[in-house]
Amino acid sequence: DGGITQSPKYLFRKEGQNVTLSCEQNLNHDAMYWYRQDPGQGLRLIYYSQIVNDFQKGDIAEGYSVSREKKESFPLTVTSAQKNPTAFYLCASSSGTGGGNTEAFFGQGTRLTVV
Amino acid sequence: GQNIDQPTEMTATEGAIVQINCTYQTSGFNGLFWYQQHAGEAPTFLSYNVLDGLEEKGRFSSFLSRSKGYSYLLLKELQMKDSASYLCAVITTDSWGKLQFGAGTQVVVTP
């Protein structure tokens, strides 16, 4: 089945540690996105990528890093520089680069908690 | 940048109709999406508008006016399962496909 997969579903991190959230899609989509969602709030864009080996900062990129070495994969690293990392993280992918019907499909999310 | 505004919360009774408004300010507009999100779950796609007018899909309809920077999502014959957050999102061409979301509108359906 085609889809977008995030792992793990739940992740606990000690303060000062870096952690990497996985996002894989087999939809042959060019565009991939990472969003952060805090309780009762909307989605805020962290990073996005329209093509392999290229990515752009979103609105809240500080304390995060990404890579796009393969079309299928867009991992997000939450670094120790991120002061308040506890949140729900959503990865999405879409087929277009801004034209036409570029519906985004979402993974099931990773809930990160700092302990 | 983009400003996308939606009401925070709306309450309606089962069987009624609710209209969720979304206003946006952006350049290079290339489409507006509506998503539904239940608590703790991923958003699911509801509709896409790029031209002015109304798109109807069963109980849900979405309207767009590009000149006014305005859209609404209309939910008819409300059911309890429609209690969720509804997210408006805009995609533009000048930021190379950047997809940005509003804060979402929490719809509470009461018996």
Short mmCIF file of C-alpha atoms in Angstrom, two decimals:
data_model
loop_
_atom_site.label_atom_id
_atom_site.label_comp_id
_atom_site.label_asym_id
_atom_site.label_seq_id
_atom_site.Cartn_x
_atom_site.Cartn_y
_atom_site.Cartn_z
CA ASP A 1 0.00 0.00 0.00
CA GLY A 2 1.23 3.48 -0.82
CA GLY A 3 1.57 5.90 2.01
CA ILE A 4 3.69 7.97 4.33
CA THR A 5 5.14 6.45 7.47
CA GLN A 6 6.50 8.14 10.53
CA SER A 7 8.38 6.43 13.31
CA PRO A 8 8.39 6.11 16.20
CA LYS A 9 4.86 6.99 17.28
CA TYR A 10 6.01 7.99 20.76
CA LEU A 11 9.51 9.19 21.65
CA PHE A 12 11.03 10.24 24.92
CA ARG A 13 14.17 12.31 25.06
CA LYS A 14 16.37 13.45 27.87
CA GLU A 15 17.28 17.10 27.97
CA GLY A 16 20.45 17.84 26.05
CA GLN A 17 20.07 14.92 23.63
CA ASN A 18 19.53 15.05 19.90
CA VAL A 19 16.83 12.80 18.46
CA THR A 20 15.90 11.96 14.88
CA LEU A 21 12.34 11.42 13.69
CA SER A 22 11.89 9.24 10.64
CA CYS A 23 9.58 9.99 7.69
CA GLU A 24 9.35 7.71 4.65
CA GLN A 25 6.95 7.86 1.70
CA ASN A 26 6.43 5.52 -1.24
CA LEU A 27 4.04 7.80 -3.12
CA ASN A 28 6.78 9.09 -5.45
CA HIS A 29 6.10 12.60 -4.16
CA ASP A 30 8.62 15.36 -4.80
CA ALA A 31 7.64 17.61 -1.90
CA MET A 32 7.97 16.76 1.79
CA TYR A 33 7.19 18.82 4.89
CA TRP A 34 7.71 18.78 8.65
CA TYR A 35 5.24 20.49 10.97
CA ARG A 36 5.07 20.94 14.70
CA GLN A 37 1.75 21.04 16.55
CA ASP A 38 1.34 22.12 20.17
CA PRO A 39 -1.82 21.31 22.17
CA GLY A 40 -4.87 23.16 20.89
CA GLN A 41 -2.93 24.88 18.14
CA GLY A 42 -2.44 24.64 14.41
CA LEU A 43 0.46 23.30 12.37
CA ARG A 44 3.63 25.34 12.20
CA LEU A 45 6.07 24.67 9.36
CA ILE A 46 9.59 23.65 10.41
CA TYR A 47 11.27 22.66 7.12
CA TYR A 48 10.19 21.69 3.65
CA SER A 49 11.83 20.16 0.62
CA GLN A 50 10.76 20.24 -3.01
CA ILE A 51 13.57 18.14 -4.44
CA VAL A 52 16.32 15.77 -3.40
CA ASN A 53 19.34 17.44 -1.82
CA ASP A 54 17.50 20.72 -1.31
CA PHE A 55 15.34 22.02 1.53
CA GLN A 56 14.08 25.32 2.86
CA LYS A 57 13.49 26.69 6.36
CA GLY A 58 9.93 27.16 7.46
CA ASP A 59 8.71 29.51 10.16
CA ILE A 60 10.25 27.77 13.18
CA ALA A 61 13.44 26.08 11.92
CA GLU A 62 15.68 27.07 14.85
CA GLY A 63 16.85 24.04 16.81
CA TYR A 64 15.95 21.60 14.04
CA SER A 65 17.82 20.10 11.09
CA VAL A 66 16.81 17.96 8.12
CA SER A 67 18.31 16.10 5.19
CA ARG A 68 16.90 14.95 1.85
CA GLU A 69 19.38 12.45 0.46
CA LYS A 70 16.66 10.28 -1.06
CA LYS A 71 13.31 11.18 -2.57
CA GLU A 72 11.53 8.79 -0.21
CA SER A 73 13.04 9.99 3.04
CA PHE A 74 13.03 13.28 4.96
CA PRO A 75 14.30 12.75 8.53
CA LEU A 76 14.05 15.52 11.12
CA THR A 77 16.60 15.94 13.89
CA VAL A 78 15.53 17.78 17.01
CA THR A 79 18.73 19.16 18.47
CA SER A 80 19.58 20.16 22.02
CA ALA A 81 19.33 23.77 20.84
CA GLN A 82 15.54 23.43 20.61
CA LYS A 83 14.42 24.84 23.95
CA ASN A 84 10.93 23.44 24.07
CA PRO A 85 10.79 20.31 21.91
CA THR A 86 7.84 18.56 23.53
CA ALA A 87 5.17 18.51 20.81
CA PHE A 88 3.38 16.46 18.17
CA TYR A 89 5.41 16.29 14.94
CA LEU A 90 3.75 15.66 11.59
CA CYS A 91 5.41 14.82 8.31
CA ALA A 92 3.61 15.33 5.00
CA SER A 93 4.28 14.82 1.30
CA SER A 94 2.71 16.09 -1.89
CA SER A 95 3.19 15.56 -5.60
CA GLY A 96 3.57 19.11 -6.90
CA THR A 97 5.92 22.03 -6.58
CA GLY A 98 3.22 24.61 -6.14
CA GLY A 99 1.02 24.15 -9.16
CA GLY A 100 -2.26 22.37 -9.55
CA ASN A 101 -3.80 20.06 -7.00
CA THR A 102 -0.97 19.51 -4.57
CA GLU A 103 -2.87 17.81 -1.79
CA ALA A 104 -0.59 16.89 1.10
CA PHE A 105 -0.78 13.46 2.68
CA PHE A 106 0.20 13.15 6.33
CA GLY A 107 1.93 10.52 8.38
CA GLN A 108 0.40 9.47 11.69
CA GLY A 109 2.70 11.72 13.67
CA THR A 110 5.38 11.35 16.36
CA ARG A 111 4.68 12.56 19.87
CA LEU A 112 7.96 13.72 21.38
CA THR A 113 8.28 14.24 25.12
CA VAL A 114 11.32 15.59 26.92
CA VAL A 115 11.88 13.95 30.29
CA GLY B 1 4.86 35.92 4.72
CA GLN B 2 1.30 34.76 4.92
CA ASN B 3 -1.49 35.56 7.38
CA ILE B 4 -4.18 32.93 7.63
CA ASP B 5 -7.00 33.63 10.06
CA GLN B 6 -9.80 31.37 11.26
CA PRO B 7 -12.10 31.50 14.29
CA THR B 8 -10.83 29.53 17.26
CA GLU B 9 -13.97 27.60 18.10
CA MET B 10 -17.54 27.08 16.94
CA THR B 11 -20.37 25.11 18.51
CA ALA B 12 -23.42 23.73 16.72
CA THR B 13 -26.09 21.10 17.31
CA GLU B 14 -26.43 17.80 15.55
CA GLY B 15 -28.24 18.13 12.22
CA ALA B 16 -27.46 21.83 11.89
CA ILE B 17 -25.18 23.68 9.44
CA VAL B 18 -21.91 25.38 10.37
CA GLN B 19 -19.79 27.71 8.23
CA ILE B 20 -16.10 28.11 9.03
CA ASN B 21 -14.47 31.18 7.55
CA CYS B 22 -10.84 31.59 6.56
CA THR B 23 -9.17 34.79 5.42
CA TYR B 24 -5.66 34.98 4.05
CA GLN B 25 -3.16 37.55 2.88
CA THR B 26 -0.52 36.25 0.53
CA SER B 27 1.16 36.80 -2.80
CA GLY B 28 1.45 34.20 -5.53
CA PHE B 29 -1.68 32.39 -4.35
CA ASN B 30 -1.94 28.94 -5.87
CA GLY B 31 -4.64 27.16 -3.95
CA LEU B 32 -6.40 26.69 -0.64
CA PHE B 33 -7.00 23.44 1.20
CA TRP B 34 -9.29 22.39 4.01
CA TYR B 35 -8.30 19.55 6.32
CA GLN B 36 -10.08 17.82 9.20
CA GLN B 37 -8.13 16.74 12.26
CA HIS B 38 -9.43 14.68 15.16
CA ALA B 39 -7.59 15.02 18.44
CA GLY B 40 -4.26 13.17 18.45
CA GLU B 41 -4.54 12.14 14.82
CA ALA B 42 -3.11 13.30 11.51
CA PRO B 43 -5.06 15.77 9.36
CA THR B 44 -7.13 14.35 6.51
CA PHE B 45 -7.84 16.16 3.25
CA LEU B 46 -11.32 17.56 2.70
CA SER B 47 -11.18 19.96 -0.23
CA TYR B 48 -9.08 22.07 -2.59
CA ASN B 49 -10.02 25.36 -4.25
CA VAL B 50 -7.94 27.34 -6.71
CA LEU B 51 -10.65 29.08 -8.76
CA ASP B 52 -13.44 31.26 -7.44
CA GLY B 53 -16.64 29.47 -6.59
CA LEU B 54 -18.15 26.63 -4.66
CA GLU B 55 -16.94 23.02 -4.59
CA GLU B 56 -19.40 20.52 -3.18
CA LYS B 57 -18.58 17.08 -1.82
CA GLY B 58 -21.45 15.41 -0.08
CA ARG B 59 -22.16 17.12 3.24
CA PHE B 60 -19.09 19.35 2.90
CA SER B 61 -18.70 22.34 0.57
CA SER B 62 -15.88 24.82 0.19
CA PHE B 63 -16.02 28.30 -1.31
CA LEU B 64 -13.22 30.59 -2.51
CA SER B 65 -13.04 34.26 -3.47
CA ARG B 66 -9.52 35.08 -4.60
CA SER B 67 -10.17 38.80 -4.91
CA LYS B 68 -11.29 38.95 -1.28
CA GLY B 69 -8.73 36.50 0.09
CA TYR B 70 -11.59 34.55 1.62
CA SER B 71 -12.77 30.98 1.85
CA TYR B 72 -15.32 29.09 3.87
CA LEU B 73 -16.02 25.46 4.64
CA LEU B 74 -19.68 24.56 5.00
CA LEU B 75 -20.65 21.49 6.99
CA LYS B 76 -24.27 20.37 6.56
CA GLU B 77 -26.36 17.85 8.52
CA LEU B 78 -23.83 17.86 11.31
CA GLN B 79 -23.03 14.57 12.98
CA MET B 80 -21.31 13.95 16.31
CA LYS B 81 -18.29 12.54 14.47
CA ASP B 82 -17.80 15.95 12.81
CA SER B 83 -16.48 17.26 16.13
CA ALA B 84 -12.89 18.02 15.17
CA SER B 85 -10.48 20.79 14.27
CA TYR B 86 -10.75 22.18 10.74
CA LEU B 87 -7.58 23.58 9.22
CA CYS B 88 -7.32 26.06 6.38
CA ALA B 89 -4.04 25.92 4.41
CA VAL B 90 -2.66 28.01 1.57
CA ILE B 91 -0.03 27.18 -1.02
CA THR B 92 1.81 29.78 -3.04
CA THR B 93 4.04 29.85 -6.09
CA ASP B 94 6.47 32.53 -5.04
CA SER B 95 7.72 30.49 -2.09
CA TRP B 96 8.10 27.40 -4.22
CA GLY B 97 5.28 25.27 -2.97
CA LYS B 98 5.37 26.28 0.69
CA LEU B 99 2.22 24.94 2.35
CA GLN B 100 1.15 26.90 5.42
CA PHE B 101 -1.72 26.31 7.81
CA GLY B 102 -3.99 28.50 9.85
CA ALA B 103 -4.39 27.79 13.57
CA GLY B 104 -7.52 25.71 13.01
CA THR B 105 -11.14 25.99 14.11
CA GLN B 106 -12.39 23.58 16.76
CA VAL B 107 -15.96 22.56 15.95
CA VAL B 108 -17.98 21.10 18.80
CA VAL B 109 -21.17 19.28 17.86
CA THR B 110 -23.71 18.92 20.66
CA PRO B 111 -26.69 16.54 20.79
#
